[in-house]
Structures are given as C-alpha cells and as structure tokens.
Amino acid sequence: MQKLAIQGGTPLHGEVFISGAKNAALPIMCASLLSAEPLQLNNIPDLHDVSTMRKLLQQMGVAIDLQGELMTLHGAGVNKLEAPYDMVKTMRASVLVLGPLVARFGEARVSLPGGCAIGSRPVDLHIKGLQAMGAQISIEHGYIHAQAKRLKGARIFFDIVSVTGTENLMMAATLAEGVTVLENAAREPEVVDLANCLISMGANISGAGTDMISITGVEKLHGAEHRILPDRIESGTFLVAAAATGGSITLRNTSADILDTVIEKLGEAGAKLRVEADTIHLEMHKRPQAVNLRTAPYPAFPTDMQAQFMALNAIAEGSAMMVETIFENRFMHVQELRRLGAQIDVEGNTAVVRGMPRLEGAAVMATDLRASASLVIAGLVAQGETVIDRIYHLDRGYAHIEAKLSQLGASIRRLK
Ligand code: UD1
C-alpha cells in the first residue's frame, strides 16, 4: 500500500493550478447516459474516482475518449443497464447512473452502496423520488431494480438536503413527461454546473442554485460541450495548508465566488486574502487564530472542509468548537491528529479543539478522502516526519497532490 512521507515545518510559497471539480465531473459524466450524441467535457481532473466512473460507464457501453483534460463520452451504444456492487462499493457516486438510465432506457439495476466510512449514507431519497415519478422499484439481492415505461413529472420534497439525490432526480426529470419540481433541493455549485451542462444538451431547467428546481421534460437530449467548474474543495485545502504553515500562495484557475464561507473563516483565522478574476492569493504572517464552525448544506460551511480546518485549529491560538451536522461519523481524523499531538475532545457531533503551539510528526492512517487531506496539512506543519498510510483515499479526490505541494516547496514524497 502506498504511503506519503512529509517532512514538516516549511511554509508553502508559490503558485498552484486548481483542477476541475470531482463532484461536478462525476455527475456530469453520468449525464452522457441521457443522450445518444457525444458529450465533450473540458477541465476533467486526473483522479481515481474519475477513472472508476469512466470504467463503470464504459462497462455500460458508453464510448469514452480521454485526451489530457478533455473527455468525450458517446452514449449511443449503451447496452448494459447495470452498476455492479464492486464498483458502487468503491465509489458511492456510482448511484448517479440510476436516474439517467431509468429516464432514457426505462430500466436500471444499481447496487445499494452499503456502509461507508463516514456514516450510513442511505439512498432512500433517490429511490422515493423516482417512485414519485412513476418508477417501479424493488430491492433484489442487494440491488435497486427500477423500471418505468416513461417517467412522469412530479413534485418532490427532500426532507434532507441531498446533493447527489438532487442531481439524480434532476437528470431523470430532463426526459420525463411533464414538469418536475424539486423542493428543498441542494444549492451546491456542482448542482448548478450539472444543470448548465444539461441545459446545453437541450434540457429545460430553471432554478438551479436555489432550493426549488423546476424541470420540464423533453423527448430527447443532444450532444454538447461543457467545461467543468474549478474544485472548491481542492482550492480550500491548499488555502488552509498555506495558512497553517504560515505561507503565501496564489491559486490559479479557481473561483472565489463559490468559496465564500471558507474565505471568510480563513480571514477570521488571520489570513490576508486577495481575489482577482480566477485567482486567489493568500498570505499568513502569524500563528492562526482558532475558528469556530458548523457544517451545513451550501451556501453554509462545507462538510468537505471540516477536517482540514480541524488541522488548522490544532495549531491555532485559542480553542474552537466545530460542529458536524451533515454526516454522523465524520471525525475519524481526530484519533490520527491526536497522534501528532493535537488536543481534541469529541462529544456527539461536536469537537472542541485546543490549539497547541506545535505538532510532532508520527505515523498515521488515512480513513477517508477529506480526513487524508487534514493529515497532510497537519504533517506539513508538524516538526519532523509524518508518514501517512492508505493514501489511496487521497488519490480519489486530489489530482497530483504531492507534485502540487512539492511545487509549493513542501518536502513530500510517495513511498511505494
Ligand atoms: C455529496 C458529495 C460529498 C459531500 C456531500 C455533502 C458528491 C459525489 N459527493 O455526497 O463530497 O460530502 O455531498 O455535501 O457530490 N441522505 C439520506 N438519504 C438519501 C441521501 C442522503 O438520508 O437518500 C443523507 C446522508 O446520509 C447525509 C445527508 O443526507 O447525512 C447529505 O448527504 P448527500 O448530500 O446526499 O451526500 P452525497 O450526495 O452522497
């Protein structure tokens, strides 16, 4: 198993290019199932999750050509309407094929995702929504089997805000008969990016980015070209890493508009930030101040940035209270951060972090994608060497992370 070895204590300095957003690329790749014409996507990030989705779609019969960051997906030959367990268990986002398959082909068999490291994460809202649109759904041998002659528009209320739930039903509704209204829909920028791509494919969608999305179904969708928006979580991770190490960095090819709460919290921590067009510049000249935060659906503070800020708070001046409201088991990095000397108490969904003047390098284990990012940040700050095991989690969502960090002056290498 591959590991990362980090020699901590060097402030990050320099420029880094931000990749396309994983959480936009995955649903948008699934949109290729909705049309028999080619979908050309730009700014595709080089990530393990993207390769997993590529393999899944290829197994279904989508022809895919990848040239660097340009991916063309051609859904004319789709002939296998199934997402098998071995794929879905490694990547929950595989469930995003469900809506498009039922909408275009009237049938899908998608494995239930099962347990996952950051909580039970059911897909009941995806299933209920499709049922409201007239799909017959049965659960057989661990698979969701959905059938529908043609889906029908419906009014669907989400009692919990769900990002992939909103995306799955929005895709399904593009080819349904009549109007679908999604209420209490997710407002994440990645939902808006998917809606924009679907609109370029001929879909009739309004309200994406608000909590009420209205979709009028059309007979078919056509080919299109789309550029994936920048990854706000990768952007936020580099900004926190620079702030925690007391560095100065410039992010290129990003967007500050979708990072409001993260930028605000970094300002509270004492960082100086400057935004110009697609560039964000951050400088940190002192020890960070501890920042309280509470995760919640967009536009509030993202759960995918909670772990990284915990690493920052671990070496900050003062104490911080961090509340996780989205996932029930998303504090697994706490045990590992403690191995580096962090002082963190957890009670239910609240962590209280008492900032320490320094952390010390140690061997730690990555448990999920964003937890891994927090360990990298802590390792960059800690005195001496930190070795992070199970970094395959990191490769799922961060493109070329050690190359990008090395370019910023970090002493980091991959142990094979
Ligand atoms: C997406 C993101 C993930 C991010 C999360 C929250 C992708 C590929 N992944 O995950 O990076 O951390 O949003 O911003 O975009 N829930 C149910 N029933 C459902 C669906 C969800 O109870 O049918 C619950 C979940 O258990 C969780 C909450 O709703 O407690 C939000 O989950 P959701 O927004 O669906 O997360 P994902 O879309 O899986």
PDB file of N, CA and C in Angstrom, residues 37 60-61 69 82 92 106 136 159 178 181 209 215 226 244 252 267 317 328 336 371:
ATOM      1  N   GLU A  37     -25.936  11.228 -28.400  1.00  0.00           N
ATOM      2  CA  GLU A  37     -24.922  12.057 -29.078  1.00  0.00           C
ATOM      3  C   GLU A  37     -23.763  12.356 -28.141  1.00  0.00           C
ATOM      4  N   MET A  60     -20.987  -0.091 -19.347  1.00  0.00           N
ATOM      5  CA  MET A  60     -22.389   0.036 -19.764  1.00  0.00           C
ATOM      6  C   MET A  60     -22.524   0.244 -21.262  1.00  0.00           C
ATOM      7  N   GLY A  61     -21.395   0.554 -21.914  1.00  0.00           N
ATOM      8  CA  GLY A  61     -21.431   0.733 -23.367  1.00  0.00           C
ATOM      9  C   GLY A  61     -21.195   2.161 -23.812  1.00  0.00           C
ATOM     10  N   GLU A  69      -7.090  16.690 -20.299  1.00  0.00           N
ATOM     11  CA  GLU A  69      -8.254  17.132 -19.518  1.00  0.00           C
ATOM     12  C   GLU A  69      -9.527  17.160 -20.348  1.00  0.00           C
ATOM     13  N   GLU A  82     -26.581  -1.650 -15.857  1.00  0.00           N
ATOM     14  CA  GLU A  82     -26.289  -2.116 -14.505  1.00  0.00           C
ATOM     15  C   GLU A  82     -25.017  -1.486 -13.923  1.00  0.00           C
ATOM     16  N   ARG A  92     -19.457   5.698  -4.050  1.00  0.00           N
ATOM     17  CA  ARG A  92     -20.902   5.871  -3.888  1.00  0.00           C
ATOM     18  C   ARG A  92     -21.527   6.666  -5.030  1.00  0.00           C
ATOM     19  N   GLY A 106     -35.674   3.190 -19.442  1.00  0.00           N
ATOM     20  CA  GLY A 106     -36.823   2.585 -18.746  1.00  0.00           C
ATOM     21  C   GLY A 106     -36.427   1.489 -17.774  1.00  0.00           C
ATOM     22  N   GLN A 136     -41.253   1.775 -10.966  1.00  0.00           N
ATOM     23  CA  GLN A 136     -41.485   0.610 -10.093  1.00  0.00           C
ATOM     24  C   GLN A 136     -40.118   0.230  -9.561  1.00  0.00           C
ATOM     25  N   ASP A 159     -36.717  15.735   2.391  1.00  0.00           N
ATOM     26  CA  ASP A 159     -36.733  16.150   3.805  1.00  0.00           C
ATOM     27  C   ASP A 159     -35.334  16.333   4.369  1.00  0.00           C
ATOM     28  N   GLY A 178     -43.740  15.857 -18.752  1.00  0.00           N
ATOM     29  CA  GLY A 178     -44.300  16.896 -17.880  1.00  0.00           C
ATOM     30  C   GLY A 178     -43.257  17.556 -16.978  1.00  0.00           C
ATOM     31  N   VAL A 181     -40.857  19.295 -10.045  1.00  0.00           N
ATOM     32  CA  VAL A 181     -40.370  20.368  -9.182  1.00  0.00           C
ATOM     33  C   VAL A 181     -39.659  19.718  -7.996  1.00  0.00           C
ATOM     34  N   GLY A 209     -29.467  26.214  -8.188  1.00  0.00           N
ATOM     35  CA  GLY A 209     -28.765  27.179  -7.339  1.00  0.00           C
ATOM     36  C   GLY A 209     -29.705  27.764  -6.288  1.00  0.00           C
ATOM     37  N   ILE A 215     -38.069  21.394 -13.676  1.00  0.00           N
ATOM     38  CA  ILE A 215     -37.574  20.758 -14.900  1.00  0.00           C
ATOM     39  C   ILE A 215     -38.765  20.352 -15.757  1.00  0.00           C
ATOM     40  N   HIS A 226     -18.966  21.181 -22.594  1.00  0.00           N
ATOM     41  CA  HIS A 226     -19.086  21.828 -21.281  1.00  0.00           C
ATOM     42  C   HIS A 226     -17.739  21.830 -20.588  1.00  0.00           C
ATOM     43  N   ALA A 244      -1.993  27.341   7.449  1.00  0.00           N
ATOM     44  CA  ALA A 244      -1.491  26.590   8.610  1.00  0.00           C
ATOM     45  C   ALA A 244       0.035  26.629   8.677  1.00  0.00           C
ATOM     46  N   ARG A 252      -4.476  29.502  -9.083  1.00  0.00           N
ATOM     47  CA  ARG A 252      -4.919  29.902 -10.427  1.00  0.00           C
ATOM     48  C   ARG A 252      -6.026  28.963 -10.878  1.00  0.00           C
ATOM     49  N   GLY A 267     -10.095  34.343   6.791  1.00  0.00           N
ATOM     50  CA  GLY A 267      -9.904  35.735   7.213  1.00  0.00           C
ATOM     51  C   GLY A 267      -9.982  35.827   8.737  1.00  0.00           C
ATOM     52  N   GLU A 317      -4.054  29.614  17.842  1.00  0.00           N
ATOM     53  CA  GLU A 317      -4.072  30.232  19.159  1.00  0.00           C
ATOM     54  C   GLU A 317      -5.513  30.219  19.647  1.00  0.00           C
ATOM     55  N   GLU A 328     -22.748  11.565  10.207  1.00  0.00           N
ATOM     56  CA  GLU A 328     -22.744  11.176  11.623  1.00  0.00           C
ATOM     57  C   GLU A 328     -21.384  10.696  12.132  1.00  0.00           C
ATOM     58  N   GLU A 336      -6.244  10.312  14.633  1.00  0.00           N
ATOM     59  CA  GLU A 336      -4.948  10.405  13.956  1.00  0.00           C
ATOM     60  C   GLU A 336      -4.270  11.737  14.266  1.00  0.00           C
ATOM     61  N   ALA A 371     -10.398  13.395   5.403  1.00  0.00           N
ATOM     62  CA  ALA A 371      -9.572  13.118   6.583  1.00  0.00           C
ATOM     63  C   ALA A 371      -8.110  13.046   6.152  1.00  0.00           C
TER      64      ALA A 371
END
